[in-house]
Coordinates of C-alpha atoms and ligand atoms in Angstrom, one line a residue:
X19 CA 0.0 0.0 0.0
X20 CA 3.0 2.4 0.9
X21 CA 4.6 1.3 -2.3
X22 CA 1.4 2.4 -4.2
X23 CA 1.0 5.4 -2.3
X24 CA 4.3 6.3 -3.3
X25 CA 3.9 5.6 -7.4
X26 CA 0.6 7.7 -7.1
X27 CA 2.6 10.5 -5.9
X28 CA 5.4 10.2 -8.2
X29 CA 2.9 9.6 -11.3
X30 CA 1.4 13.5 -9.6
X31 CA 4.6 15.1 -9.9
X32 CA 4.1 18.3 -11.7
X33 CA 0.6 17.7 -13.1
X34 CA -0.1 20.7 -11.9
X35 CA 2.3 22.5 -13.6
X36 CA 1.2 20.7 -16.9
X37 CA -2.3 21.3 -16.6
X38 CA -1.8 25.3 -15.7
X39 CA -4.8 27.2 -14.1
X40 CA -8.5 27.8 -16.1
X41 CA -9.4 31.3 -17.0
X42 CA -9.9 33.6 -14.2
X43 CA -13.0 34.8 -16.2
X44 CA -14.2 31.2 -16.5
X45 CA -14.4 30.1 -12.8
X46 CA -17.4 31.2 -10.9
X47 CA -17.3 29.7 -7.8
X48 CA -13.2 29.2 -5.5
X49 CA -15.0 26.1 -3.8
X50 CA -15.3 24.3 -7.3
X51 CA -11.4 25.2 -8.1
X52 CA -11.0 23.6 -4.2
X53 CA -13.1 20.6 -4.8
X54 CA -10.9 19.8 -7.8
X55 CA -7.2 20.1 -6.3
X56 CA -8.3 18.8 -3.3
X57 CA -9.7 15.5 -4.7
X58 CA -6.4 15.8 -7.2
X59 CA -4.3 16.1 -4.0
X60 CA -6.4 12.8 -2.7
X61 CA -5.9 10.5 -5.5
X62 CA -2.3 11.5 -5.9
X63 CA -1.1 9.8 -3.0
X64 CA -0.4 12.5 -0.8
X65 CA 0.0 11.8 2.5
X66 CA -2.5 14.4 4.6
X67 CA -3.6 16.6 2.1
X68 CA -6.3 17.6 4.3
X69 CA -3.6 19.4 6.7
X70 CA -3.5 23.1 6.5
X71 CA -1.6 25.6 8.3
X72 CA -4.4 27.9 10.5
X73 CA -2.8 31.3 11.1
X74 CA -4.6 33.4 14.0
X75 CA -3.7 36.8 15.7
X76 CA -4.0 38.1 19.1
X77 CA -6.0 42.0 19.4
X78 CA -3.2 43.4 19.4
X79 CA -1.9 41.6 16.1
X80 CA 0.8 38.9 17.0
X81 CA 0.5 36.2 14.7
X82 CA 0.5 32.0 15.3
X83 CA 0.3 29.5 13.3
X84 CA 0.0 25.9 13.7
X85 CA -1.6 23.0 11.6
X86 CA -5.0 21.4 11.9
X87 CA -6.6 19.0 9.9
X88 CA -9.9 20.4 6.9
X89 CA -12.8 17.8 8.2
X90 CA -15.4 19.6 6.2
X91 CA -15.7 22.2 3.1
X92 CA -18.3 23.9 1.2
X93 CA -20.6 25.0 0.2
X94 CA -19.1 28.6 1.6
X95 CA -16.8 27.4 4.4
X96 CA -13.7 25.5 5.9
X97 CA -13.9 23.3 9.0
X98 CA -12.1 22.5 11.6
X99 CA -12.3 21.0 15.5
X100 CA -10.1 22.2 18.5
X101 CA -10.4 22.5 22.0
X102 CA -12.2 25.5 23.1
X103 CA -9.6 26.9 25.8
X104 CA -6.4 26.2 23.5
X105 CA -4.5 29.4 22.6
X106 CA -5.7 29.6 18.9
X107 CA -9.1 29.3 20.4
X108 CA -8.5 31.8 22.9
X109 CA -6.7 33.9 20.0
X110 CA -10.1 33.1 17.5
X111 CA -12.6 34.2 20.4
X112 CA -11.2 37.6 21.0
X113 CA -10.2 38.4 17.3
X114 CA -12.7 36.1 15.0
X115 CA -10.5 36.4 12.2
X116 CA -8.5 33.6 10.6
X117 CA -6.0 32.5 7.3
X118 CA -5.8 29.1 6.0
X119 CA -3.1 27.7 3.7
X120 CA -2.9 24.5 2.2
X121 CA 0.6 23.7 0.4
X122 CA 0.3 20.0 -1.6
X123 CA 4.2 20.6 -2.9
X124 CA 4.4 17.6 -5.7
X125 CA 1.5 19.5 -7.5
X126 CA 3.4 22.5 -6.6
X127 CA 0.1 24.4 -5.6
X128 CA -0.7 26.4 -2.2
X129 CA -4.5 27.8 -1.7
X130 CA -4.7 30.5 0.7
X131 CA -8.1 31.4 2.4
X132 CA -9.1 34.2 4.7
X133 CA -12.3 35.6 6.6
X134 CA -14.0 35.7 9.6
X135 CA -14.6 32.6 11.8
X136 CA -17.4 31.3 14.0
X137 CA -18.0 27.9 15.9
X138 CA -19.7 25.1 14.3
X139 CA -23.1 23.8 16.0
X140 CA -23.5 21.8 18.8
X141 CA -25.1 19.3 16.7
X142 CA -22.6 19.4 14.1
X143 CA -19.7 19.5 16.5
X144 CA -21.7 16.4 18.1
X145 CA -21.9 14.4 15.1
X146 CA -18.3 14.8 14.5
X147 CA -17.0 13.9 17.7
X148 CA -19.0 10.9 17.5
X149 CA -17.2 9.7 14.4
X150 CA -14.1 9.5 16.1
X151 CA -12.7 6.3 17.9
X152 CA -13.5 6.3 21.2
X153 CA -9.7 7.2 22.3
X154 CA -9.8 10.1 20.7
X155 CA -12.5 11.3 22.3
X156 CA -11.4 10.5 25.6
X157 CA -8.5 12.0 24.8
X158 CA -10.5 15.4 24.1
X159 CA -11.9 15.3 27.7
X160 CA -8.5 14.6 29.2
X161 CA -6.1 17.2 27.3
X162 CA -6.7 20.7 28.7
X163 CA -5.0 21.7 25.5
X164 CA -1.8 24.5 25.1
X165 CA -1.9 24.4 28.8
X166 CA 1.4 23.9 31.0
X167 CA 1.8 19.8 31.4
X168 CA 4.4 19.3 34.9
X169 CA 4.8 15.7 33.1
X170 CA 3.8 13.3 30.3
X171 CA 2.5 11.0 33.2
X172 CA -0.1 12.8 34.5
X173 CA -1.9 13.3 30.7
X174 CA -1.7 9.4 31.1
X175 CA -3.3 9.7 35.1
X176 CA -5.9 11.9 33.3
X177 CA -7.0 9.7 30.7
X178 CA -7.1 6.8 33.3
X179 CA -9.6 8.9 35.0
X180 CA -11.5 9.8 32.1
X181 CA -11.7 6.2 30.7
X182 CA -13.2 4.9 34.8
X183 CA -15.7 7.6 34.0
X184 CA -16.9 6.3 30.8
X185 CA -16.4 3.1 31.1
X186 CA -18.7 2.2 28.6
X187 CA -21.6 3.6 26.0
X188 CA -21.5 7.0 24.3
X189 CA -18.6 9.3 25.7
X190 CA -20.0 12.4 25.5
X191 CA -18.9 15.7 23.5
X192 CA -17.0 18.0 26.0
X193 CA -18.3 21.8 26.1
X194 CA -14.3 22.7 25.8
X195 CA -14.0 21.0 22.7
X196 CA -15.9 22.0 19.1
X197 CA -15.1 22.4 15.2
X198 CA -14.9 26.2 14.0
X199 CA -16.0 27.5 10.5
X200 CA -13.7 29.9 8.6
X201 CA -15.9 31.8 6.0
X202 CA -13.4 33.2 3.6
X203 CA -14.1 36.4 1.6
X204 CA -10.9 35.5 -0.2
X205 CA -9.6 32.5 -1.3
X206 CA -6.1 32.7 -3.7
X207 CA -5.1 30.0 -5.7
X208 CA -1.4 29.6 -6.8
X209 CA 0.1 27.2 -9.4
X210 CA 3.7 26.9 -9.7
X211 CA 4.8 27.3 -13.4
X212 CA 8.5 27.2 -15.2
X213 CA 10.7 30.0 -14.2
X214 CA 8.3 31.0 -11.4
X215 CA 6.1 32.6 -13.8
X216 CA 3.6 31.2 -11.4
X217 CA -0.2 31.3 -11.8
X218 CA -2.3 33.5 -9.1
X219 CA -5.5 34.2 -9.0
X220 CA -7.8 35.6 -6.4
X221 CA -11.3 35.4 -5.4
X222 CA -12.8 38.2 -3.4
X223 CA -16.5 38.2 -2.4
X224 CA -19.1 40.3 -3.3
X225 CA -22.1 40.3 -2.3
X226 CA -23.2 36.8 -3.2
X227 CA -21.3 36.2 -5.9
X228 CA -17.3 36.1 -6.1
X229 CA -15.0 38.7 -9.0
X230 CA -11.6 37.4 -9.8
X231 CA -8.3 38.9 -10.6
X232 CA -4.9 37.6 -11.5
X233 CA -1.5 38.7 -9.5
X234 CA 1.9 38.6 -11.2
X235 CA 3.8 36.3 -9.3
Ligands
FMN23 C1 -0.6 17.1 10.9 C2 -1.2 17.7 12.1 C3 -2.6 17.8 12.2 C4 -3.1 18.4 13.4 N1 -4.5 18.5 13.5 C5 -5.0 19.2 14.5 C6 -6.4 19.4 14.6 O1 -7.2 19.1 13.6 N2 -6.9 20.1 15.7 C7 -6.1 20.5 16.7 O2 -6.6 21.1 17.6 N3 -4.8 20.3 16.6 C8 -4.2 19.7 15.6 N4 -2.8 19.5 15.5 C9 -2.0 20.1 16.6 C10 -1.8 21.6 16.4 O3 -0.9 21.8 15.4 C11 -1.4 22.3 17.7 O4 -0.2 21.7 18.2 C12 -2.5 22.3 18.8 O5 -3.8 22.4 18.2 C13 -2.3 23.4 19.8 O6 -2.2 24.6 19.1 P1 -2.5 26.0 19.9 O7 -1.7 25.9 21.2 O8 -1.9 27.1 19.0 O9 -3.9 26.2 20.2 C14 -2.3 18.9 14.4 C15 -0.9 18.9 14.2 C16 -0.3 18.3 13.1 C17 1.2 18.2 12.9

């Protein structure tokens, strides 16, 4: 399986490049374009395409990144689940604004998305969680996430703890932990090309529709 994993990749390498972008005038709709790499980034072997980098910034403008994993896109949004007291949390709740970017390097393209963010549903978050093996999830109850931890062996004491306290059945979704929604209002697609004449082009909202431009690269 790794084997083919690998030939998938190396049979990607540079399609990308080949292939070029569409006209800016012909694409409508940045999830569409999205849909496409993403599923090209999926059958090409790639080993977590679905991880992005999420940028955040404090109120008074420090930046952070880390990376989280995309568990959901479209029709308008990106989605993804955290703990609700973690620092990018903490960062999102006091300056709902966020950047997404999403680098898949064999097909030499990086999609970068921006706009504001809000939590996901209960229910949504709910139905998530729930699709998650059960480890997981007790491992969302007993991480008190970006916190200080004295020692590795008392995150193993805490999931002890947590697992005598759901022993059994339906562990239920923690009101620290939930998925967030970033909504861009612009979404820029890049396409590496020979001699870095790269391809860009943006998507900015308006209204409900979306007006494109090119950048030189
Ligand atoms: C490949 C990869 C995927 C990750 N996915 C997630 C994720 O989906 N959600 C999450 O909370 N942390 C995820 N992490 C861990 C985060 O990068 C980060 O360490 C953690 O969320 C704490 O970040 P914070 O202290 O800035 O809140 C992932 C890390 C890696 C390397």
């Amino acid at each position: 399986m790794r084997l083919f994993r690998k030939l998938r990749t190396l049979l990607t390498s540079g399609a990308g490049v080949a292939v070029g972008m569409p006209d800016a005038d012909a694409l409508k709709d940045p999830f569409d374009l999205f849909d496409a790499w993403f599923r090209a980034a999926q059958e090409g072997g790639l080993y977590l395409p679905e991880a992005m980098t999420l940028a955040t910034a404090s109120p008074d403008g420090k930046p952070s990144a880390r990376t989280v994993l995309l568990k959901d896109v479209g029709p308008d949004s990106f989605v993804f689940y955290t703990n609700y007291t973690s620092r990018k949390a903490a960062e999102l709740e006091a300056n709902p604004h966020a950047s997404l970017l999403f680098h898949w390097p064999i097909l030499q393209r990086q999609v970068r998305v921006e706009g504001p963010v809000s939590r996901v549903s209960r229910e949504e978050s709910t139905a998530y969680y729930h699709s998650r093996p059960r480890g997981s999830q007790i491992g969302a109850w007993a991480s008190d996430q970006s916190s200080e931890l004295d020692a590795r062996s008392t995150l193993e004491q805490r999931i002890k703890e947590m697992e005598a306290r759901f022993p059994e059945g339906e562990v239920p979704l923690p009101d620290h932990w939930g998925g967030y929604r970033v909504t861009p209002d612009r979404i820029e697609f890049w396409q590496g090309r020979p001699f870095r004449l790269h391809d860009r082009i943006v998507f900015e909202r308006e209204g409900d529709s979306w007006k494109t431009h090119r950048l030189y690269p």
